[in-house]
């Protein structure tokens, strides 16, 4: 399902995703660990690059629910590097599906921002 985004917003979002993927691949090349490009919570619209160790630390500090698992991390990410042994690389089909889920997430974040903005505007009046 294609998401409806302004062409300029989509270009900006795609550049943001490309940069995050580039950084994840760079980290993977230097350490060999598997890195995930994940969305942030809230309406910031930023992306976070994390590996398994940082995922566990965020769970310990209660930034991420204790119910979250490694499988959730893999299904919710917008991109992930292969494992150290080269297995688990995303296929082109999986990459395109994850890219489309990223665009729908961007659209949802934009919708939330607009709703918050109109709510604050109505509160002032």
Short mmCIF file of C-alpha atoms in Angstrom, two decimals:
data_model
loop_
_atom_site.label_atom_id
_atom_site.label_comp_id
_atom_site.label_asym_id
_atom_site.label_seq_id
_atom_site.Cartn_x
_atom_site.Cartn_y
_atom_site.Cartn_z
CA UNK A 1 0.00 0.00 0.00
CA UNK A 2 1.48 3.31 -1.08
CA UNK A 3 1.36 6.19 1.39
CA UNK A 4 0.26 9.65 0.40
CA UNK A 5 3.08 12.07 1.13
CA UNK A 6 4.07 15.38 -0.36
CA UNK A 7 6.96 14.79 -2.79
CA UNK A 8 9.28 17.10 -0.84
CA UNK A 9 8.44 15.42 2.45
CA UNK A 10 9.04 12.02 0.87
CA UNK A 11 12.41 13.13 -0.52
CA UNK A 12 13.47 14.50 2.87
CA UNK A 13 12.31 11.31 4.57
CA UNK A 14 14.14 9.12 2.07
CA UNK A 15 17.37 11.09 2.63
CA UNK A 16 16.94 10.61 6.38
CA UNK A 17 16.49 6.86 5.92
CA UNK A 18 19.43 6.61 3.50
CA UNK A 19 21.69 8.39 6.00
CA UNK A 20 20.56 6.12 8.84
CA UNK A 21 21.17 3.02 6.69
CA UNK A 22 24.61 4.35 5.76
CA UNK A 23 25.49 4.89 9.44
CA UNK A 24 24.20 1.42 10.37
CA UNK A 25 26.29 -0.18 7.63
CA UNK A 26 29.33 1.81 8.72
CA UNK A 27 28.94 0.62 12.32
CA UNK A 28 28.39 -2.94 11.13
CA UNK A 29 31.59 -2.78 9.06
CA UNK A 30 33.60 -1.55 12.04
CA UNK A 31 32.22 -3.85 14.77
CA UNK A 32 30.53 -6.71 12.92
CA UNK A 33 27.43 -6.49 15.12
CA UNK A 34 23.93 -6.38 13.69
CA UNK A 35 22.45 -2.89 13.76
CA UNK A 36 18.82 -1.87 13.49
CA UNK A 37 17.33 1.42 12.26
CA UNK A 38 14.40 2.08 14.57
CA UNK A 39 11.79 4.83 14.96
CA UNK A 40 11.78 7.05 18.02
CA UNK A 41 8.69 7.38 20.15
CA UNK A 42 6.66 10.54 20.11
CA UNK A 43 6.40 13.04 17.29
CA UNK A 44 10.05 13.88 16.73
CA UNK A 45 10.26 11.73 13.60
CA UNK A 46 13.89 10.84 14.23
CA UNK A 47 15.53 7.49 13.68
CA UNK A 48 17.74 5.60 16.12
CA UNK A 49 20.48 3.14 15.20
CA UNK A 50 20.98 0.47 17.83
CA UNK A 51 22.48 -2.93 18.28
CA UNK A 52 21.51 -5.70 20.65
CA UNK A 53 23.63 -4.39 23.54
CA UNK A 54 22.09 -0.93 23.39
CA UNK A 55 18.63 -2.49 23.12
CA UNK A 56 19.23 -4.34 26.38
CA UNK A 57 20.52 -1.18 28.08
CA UNK A 58 17.43 0.76 27.00
CA UNK A 59 15.26 -2.03 28.40
CA UNK A 60 17.17 -1.91 31.71
CA UNK A 61 16.62 1.83 31.98
CA UNK A 62 12.90 1.39 31.19
CA UNK A 63 13.04 3.45 28.00
CA UNK A 64 11.75 0.35 26.23
CA UNK A 65 9.15 -2.01 27.67
CA UNK A 66 10.45 -5.16 29.35
CA UNK A 67 8.00 -7.10 27.20
CA UNK A 68 9.88 -6.11 24.04
CA UNK A 69 11.93 -8.89 22.53
CA UNK A 70 14.65 -9.23 19.96
CA UNK A 71 12.03 -10.48 17.52
CA UNK A 72 10.03 -7.26 18.03
CA UNK A 73 13.18 -5.31 17.27
CA UNK A 74 13.63 -7.16 14.00
CA UNK A 75 10.01 -6.80 12.88
CA UNK A 76 9.62 -3.14 13.85
CA UNK A 77 12.89 -1.87 12.38
CA UNK A 78 13.07 -0.02 9.06
CA UNK A 79 16.41 -1.62 8.18
CA UNK A 80 18.82 -4.11 9.71
CA UNK A 81 22.34 -5.12 8.78
CA UNK A 82 23.27 -8.79 8.40
CA UNK A 83 24.65 -10.81 11.28
CA UNK A 84 28.39 -11.10 11.86
CA UNK A 85 28.54 -14.27 9.75
CA UNK A 86 26.72 -12.61 6.83
CA UNK A 87 23.40 -14.40 7.36
CA UNK A 88 20.11 -12.57 7.75
CA UNK A 89 20.64 -9.96 5.06
CA UNK A 90 17.38 -8.34 3.94
CA UNK A 91 16.12 -9.22 0.48
CA UNK A 92 15.17 -6.48 -1.97
CA UNK A 93 11.48 -7.26 -1.35
CA UNK A 94 11.92 -6.96 2.43
CA UNK A 95 13.84 -3.69 2.00
CA UNK A 96 11.06 -2.20 -0.12
CA UNK A 97 8.39 -3.33 2.37
CA UNK A 98 10.33 -1.83 5.27
CA UNK A 99 10.84 1.40 3.28
CA UNK A 100 7.07 1.62 2.70
CA UNK A 101 6.44 1.04 6.41
CA UNK A 102 8.89 3.87 7.10
CA UNK A 103 6.95 6.21 4.80
CA UNK A 104 3.67 5.28 6.48
CA UNK A 105 5.29 5.96 9.87
CA UNK A 106 6.43 9.39 8.62
CA UNK A 107 2.88 10.12 7.45
CA UNK A 108 1.48 9.06 10.85
CA UNK A 109 3.99 11.25 12.72
CA UNK A 110 3.08 14.22 10.50
CA UNK A 111 -0.61 13.58 11.20
CA UNK A 112 0.06 13.51 14.96
CA UNK A 113 2.03 16.77 14.78
CA UNK A 114 -0.81 18.45 12.90
CA UNK A 115 -3.33 17.22 15.46
CA UNK A 116 -1.19 18.49 18.35
CA UNK A 117 -0.72 21.83 16.64
CA UNK A 118 -4.45 22.30 16.04
CA UNK A 119 -5.17 21.23 19.63
CA UNK A 120 -2.74 23.87 20.96
CA UNK A 121 -4.20 26.47 18.65
CA UNK A 122 -7.74 25.72 19.87
CA UNK A 123 -6.53 25.85 23.48
CA UNK A 124 -5.12 29.36 23.01
CA UNK A 125 -8.39 30.71 21.65
#
